[in-house]
PDB file of C-alpha atoms in Angstrom:
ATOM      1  CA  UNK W   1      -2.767 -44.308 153.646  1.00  0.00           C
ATOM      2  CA  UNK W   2      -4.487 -44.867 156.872  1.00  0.00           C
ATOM      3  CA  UNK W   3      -7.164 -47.507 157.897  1.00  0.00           C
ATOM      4  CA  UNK W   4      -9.667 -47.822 160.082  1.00  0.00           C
ATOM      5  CA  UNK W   5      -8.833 -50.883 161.772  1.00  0.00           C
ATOM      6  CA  UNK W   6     -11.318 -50.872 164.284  1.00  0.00           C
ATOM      7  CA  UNK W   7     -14.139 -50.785 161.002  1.00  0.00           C
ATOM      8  CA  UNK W   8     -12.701 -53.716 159.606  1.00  0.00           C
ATOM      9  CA  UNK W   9     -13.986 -57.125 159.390  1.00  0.00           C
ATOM     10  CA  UNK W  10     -12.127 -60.150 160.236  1.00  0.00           C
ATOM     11  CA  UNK W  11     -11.727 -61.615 156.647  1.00  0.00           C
ATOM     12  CA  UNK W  12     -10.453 -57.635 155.399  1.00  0.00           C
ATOM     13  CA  UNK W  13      -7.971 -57.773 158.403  1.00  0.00           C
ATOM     14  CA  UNK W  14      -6.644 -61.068 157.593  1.00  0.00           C
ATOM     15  CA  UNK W  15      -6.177 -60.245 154.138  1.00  0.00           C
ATOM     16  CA  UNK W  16      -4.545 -57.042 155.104  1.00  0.00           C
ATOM     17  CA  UNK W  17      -2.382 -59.142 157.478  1.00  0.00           C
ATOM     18  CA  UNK W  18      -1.080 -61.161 154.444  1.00  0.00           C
ATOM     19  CA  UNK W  19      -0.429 -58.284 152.481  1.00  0.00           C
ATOM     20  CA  UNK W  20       1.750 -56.917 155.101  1.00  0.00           C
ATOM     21  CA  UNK W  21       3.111 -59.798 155.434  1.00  0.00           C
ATOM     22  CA  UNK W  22       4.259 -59.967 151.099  1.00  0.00           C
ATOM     23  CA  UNK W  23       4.986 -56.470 151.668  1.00  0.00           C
ATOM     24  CA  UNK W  24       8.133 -56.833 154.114  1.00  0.00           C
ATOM     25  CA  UNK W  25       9.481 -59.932 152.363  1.00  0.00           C
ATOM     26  CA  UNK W  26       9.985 -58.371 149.207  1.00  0.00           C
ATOM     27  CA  UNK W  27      11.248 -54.957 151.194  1.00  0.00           C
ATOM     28  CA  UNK W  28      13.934 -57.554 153.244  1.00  0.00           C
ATOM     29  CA  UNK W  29      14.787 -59.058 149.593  1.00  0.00           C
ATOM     30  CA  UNK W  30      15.050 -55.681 148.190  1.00  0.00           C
ATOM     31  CA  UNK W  31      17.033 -54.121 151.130  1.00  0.00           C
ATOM     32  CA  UNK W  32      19.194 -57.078 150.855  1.00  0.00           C
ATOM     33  CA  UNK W  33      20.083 -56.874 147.732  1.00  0.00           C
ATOM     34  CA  UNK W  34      21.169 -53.416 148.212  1.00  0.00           C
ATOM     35  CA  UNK W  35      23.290 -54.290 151.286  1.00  0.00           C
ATOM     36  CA  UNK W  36      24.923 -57.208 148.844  1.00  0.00           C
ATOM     37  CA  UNK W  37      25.688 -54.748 146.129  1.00  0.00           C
ATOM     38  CA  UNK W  38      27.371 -52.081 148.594  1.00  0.00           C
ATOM     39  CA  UNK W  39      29.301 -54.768 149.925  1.00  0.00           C
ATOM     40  CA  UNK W  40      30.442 -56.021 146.465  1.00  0.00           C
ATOM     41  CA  UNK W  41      31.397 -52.679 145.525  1.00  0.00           C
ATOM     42  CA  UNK W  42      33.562 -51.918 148.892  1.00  0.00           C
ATOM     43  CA  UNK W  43      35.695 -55.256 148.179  1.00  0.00           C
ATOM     44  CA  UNK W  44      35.832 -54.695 144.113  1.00  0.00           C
ATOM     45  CA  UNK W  45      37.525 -50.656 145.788  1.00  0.00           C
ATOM     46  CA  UNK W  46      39.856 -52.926 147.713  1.00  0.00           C
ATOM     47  CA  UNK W  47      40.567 -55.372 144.947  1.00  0.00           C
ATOM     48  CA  UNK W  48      38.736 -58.316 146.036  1.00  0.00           C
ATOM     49  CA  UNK W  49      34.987 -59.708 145.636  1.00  0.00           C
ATOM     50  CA  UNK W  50      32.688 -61.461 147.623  1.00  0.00           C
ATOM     51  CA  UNK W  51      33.743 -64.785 147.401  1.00  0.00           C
ATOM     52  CA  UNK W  52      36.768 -64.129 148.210  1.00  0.00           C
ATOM     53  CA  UNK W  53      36.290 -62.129 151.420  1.00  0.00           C
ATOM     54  CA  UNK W  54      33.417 -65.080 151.998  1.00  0.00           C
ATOM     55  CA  UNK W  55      36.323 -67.803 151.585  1.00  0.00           C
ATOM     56  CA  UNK W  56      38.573 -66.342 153.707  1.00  0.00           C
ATOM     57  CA  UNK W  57      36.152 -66.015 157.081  1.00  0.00           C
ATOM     58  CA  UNK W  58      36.116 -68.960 159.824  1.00  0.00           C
ATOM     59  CA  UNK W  59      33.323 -70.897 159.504  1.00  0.00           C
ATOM     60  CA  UNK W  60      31.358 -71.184 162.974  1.00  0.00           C
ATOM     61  CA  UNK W  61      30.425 -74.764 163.642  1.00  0.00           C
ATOM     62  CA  UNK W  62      27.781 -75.962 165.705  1.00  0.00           C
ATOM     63  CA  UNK W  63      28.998 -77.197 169.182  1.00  0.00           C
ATOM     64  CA  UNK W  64      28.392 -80.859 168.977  1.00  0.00           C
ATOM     65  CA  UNK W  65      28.081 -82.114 172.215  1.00  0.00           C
ATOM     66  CA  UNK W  66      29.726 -85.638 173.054  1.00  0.00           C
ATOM     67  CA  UNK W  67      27.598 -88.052 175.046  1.00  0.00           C
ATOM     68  CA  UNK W  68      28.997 -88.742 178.376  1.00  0.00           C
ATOM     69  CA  UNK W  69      30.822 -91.491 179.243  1.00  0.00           C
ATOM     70  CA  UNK W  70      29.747 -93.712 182.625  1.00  0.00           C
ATOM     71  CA  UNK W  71      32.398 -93.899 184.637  1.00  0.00           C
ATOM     72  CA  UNK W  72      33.459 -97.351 186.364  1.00  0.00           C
ATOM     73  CA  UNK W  73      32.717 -99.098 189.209  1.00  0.00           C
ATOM     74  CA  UNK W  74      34.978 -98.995 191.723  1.00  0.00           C
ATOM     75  CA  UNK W  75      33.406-100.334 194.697  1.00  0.00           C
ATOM     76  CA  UNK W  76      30.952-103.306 195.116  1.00  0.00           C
ATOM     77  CA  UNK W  77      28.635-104.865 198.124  1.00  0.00           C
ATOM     78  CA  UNK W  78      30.278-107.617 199.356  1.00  0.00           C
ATOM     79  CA  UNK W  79      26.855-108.917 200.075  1.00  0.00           C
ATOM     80  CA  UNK W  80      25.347-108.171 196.616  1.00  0.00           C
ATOM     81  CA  UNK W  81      28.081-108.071 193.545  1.00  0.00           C
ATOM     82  CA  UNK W  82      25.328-106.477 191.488  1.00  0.00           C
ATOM     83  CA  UNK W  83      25.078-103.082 193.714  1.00  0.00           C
ATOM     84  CA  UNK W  84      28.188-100.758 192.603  1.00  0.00           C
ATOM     85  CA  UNK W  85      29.646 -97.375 192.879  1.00  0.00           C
ATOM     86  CA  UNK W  86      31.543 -95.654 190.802  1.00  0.00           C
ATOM     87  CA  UNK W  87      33.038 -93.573 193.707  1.00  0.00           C
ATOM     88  CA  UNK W  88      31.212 -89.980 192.457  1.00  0.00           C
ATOM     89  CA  UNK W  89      28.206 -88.800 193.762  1.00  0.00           C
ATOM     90  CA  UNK W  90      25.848 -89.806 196.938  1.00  0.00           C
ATOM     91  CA  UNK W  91      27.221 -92.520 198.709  1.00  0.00           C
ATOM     92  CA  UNK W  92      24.858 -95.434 199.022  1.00  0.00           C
ATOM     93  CA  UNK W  93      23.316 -97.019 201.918  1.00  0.00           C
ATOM     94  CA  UNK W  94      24.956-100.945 201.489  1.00  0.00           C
ATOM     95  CA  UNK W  95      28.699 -98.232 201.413  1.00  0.00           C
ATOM     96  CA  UNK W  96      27.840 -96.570 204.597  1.00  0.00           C
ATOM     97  CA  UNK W  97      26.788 -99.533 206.144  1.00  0.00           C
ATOM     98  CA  UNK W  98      30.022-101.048 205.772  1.00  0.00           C
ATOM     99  CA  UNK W  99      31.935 -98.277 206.438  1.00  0.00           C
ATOM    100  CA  UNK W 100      29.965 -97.902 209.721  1.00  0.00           C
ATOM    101  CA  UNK W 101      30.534-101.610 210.290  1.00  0.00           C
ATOM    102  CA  UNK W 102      34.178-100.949 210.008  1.00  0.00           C
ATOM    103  CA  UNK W 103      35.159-101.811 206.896  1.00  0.00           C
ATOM    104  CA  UNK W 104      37.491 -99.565 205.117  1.00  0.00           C
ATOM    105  CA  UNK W 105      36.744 -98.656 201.166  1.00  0.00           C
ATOM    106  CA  UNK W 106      39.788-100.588 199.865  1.00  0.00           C
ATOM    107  CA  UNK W 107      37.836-103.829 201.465  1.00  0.00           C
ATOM    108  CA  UNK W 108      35.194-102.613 199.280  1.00  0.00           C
ATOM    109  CA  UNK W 109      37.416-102.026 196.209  1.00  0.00           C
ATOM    110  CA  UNK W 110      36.514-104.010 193.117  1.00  0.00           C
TER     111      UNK W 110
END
């Protein structure tokens, strides 16, 4: 069966679209099915049956990712207790500004 595509109207393609489209989900159920039944019949030859060959796999879980925890302070500007550190990361200005000035980080140590 051939067709002329390029003859076709709009409305005739898109209604050949969705018949292709019914076409391959009943051949994916079909060829399915036939995968399931060879596979039933290998395990009944070996004395089992699906469920139980389906019972005995690992189950793959989805990674669940845990939030990330903020990590404390552990240094603060003597001149403003509200600006911290936690230590990690860029130091800020108000930290190498005292360390400059000659304070050490344990001064700085909450």
């Amino acid at each position: 069966m051939k067709f002329d595509l390029k003859s076709m109207s709009r409305k005739e393609l898109e209604k050949l679209k969705v018949d292709i489209d019914k076409a391959l989900v009943k051949v994916t159920q079909k060829e399915m099915k036939a995968a399931r039944d060879a596979a039933a019949k290998a395990a009944a030859a070996h004395g089992f049956s699906l469920a139980d060959l389906a019972s005995d796999m690992p189950v793959a879980k989805a990674a669940k990712k845990t939030p990330k925890t903020k990590s404390p302070p552990r240094f603060a500007n003597p001149a403003d207790s509200a600006q911290t550190w936690t230590g990690k990361g860029r130091q800020p200005d108000w930290f190498k500004s005292a360390i400059k000035a000659g304070q050490s980080p344990d001064d700085l140590a909450i």
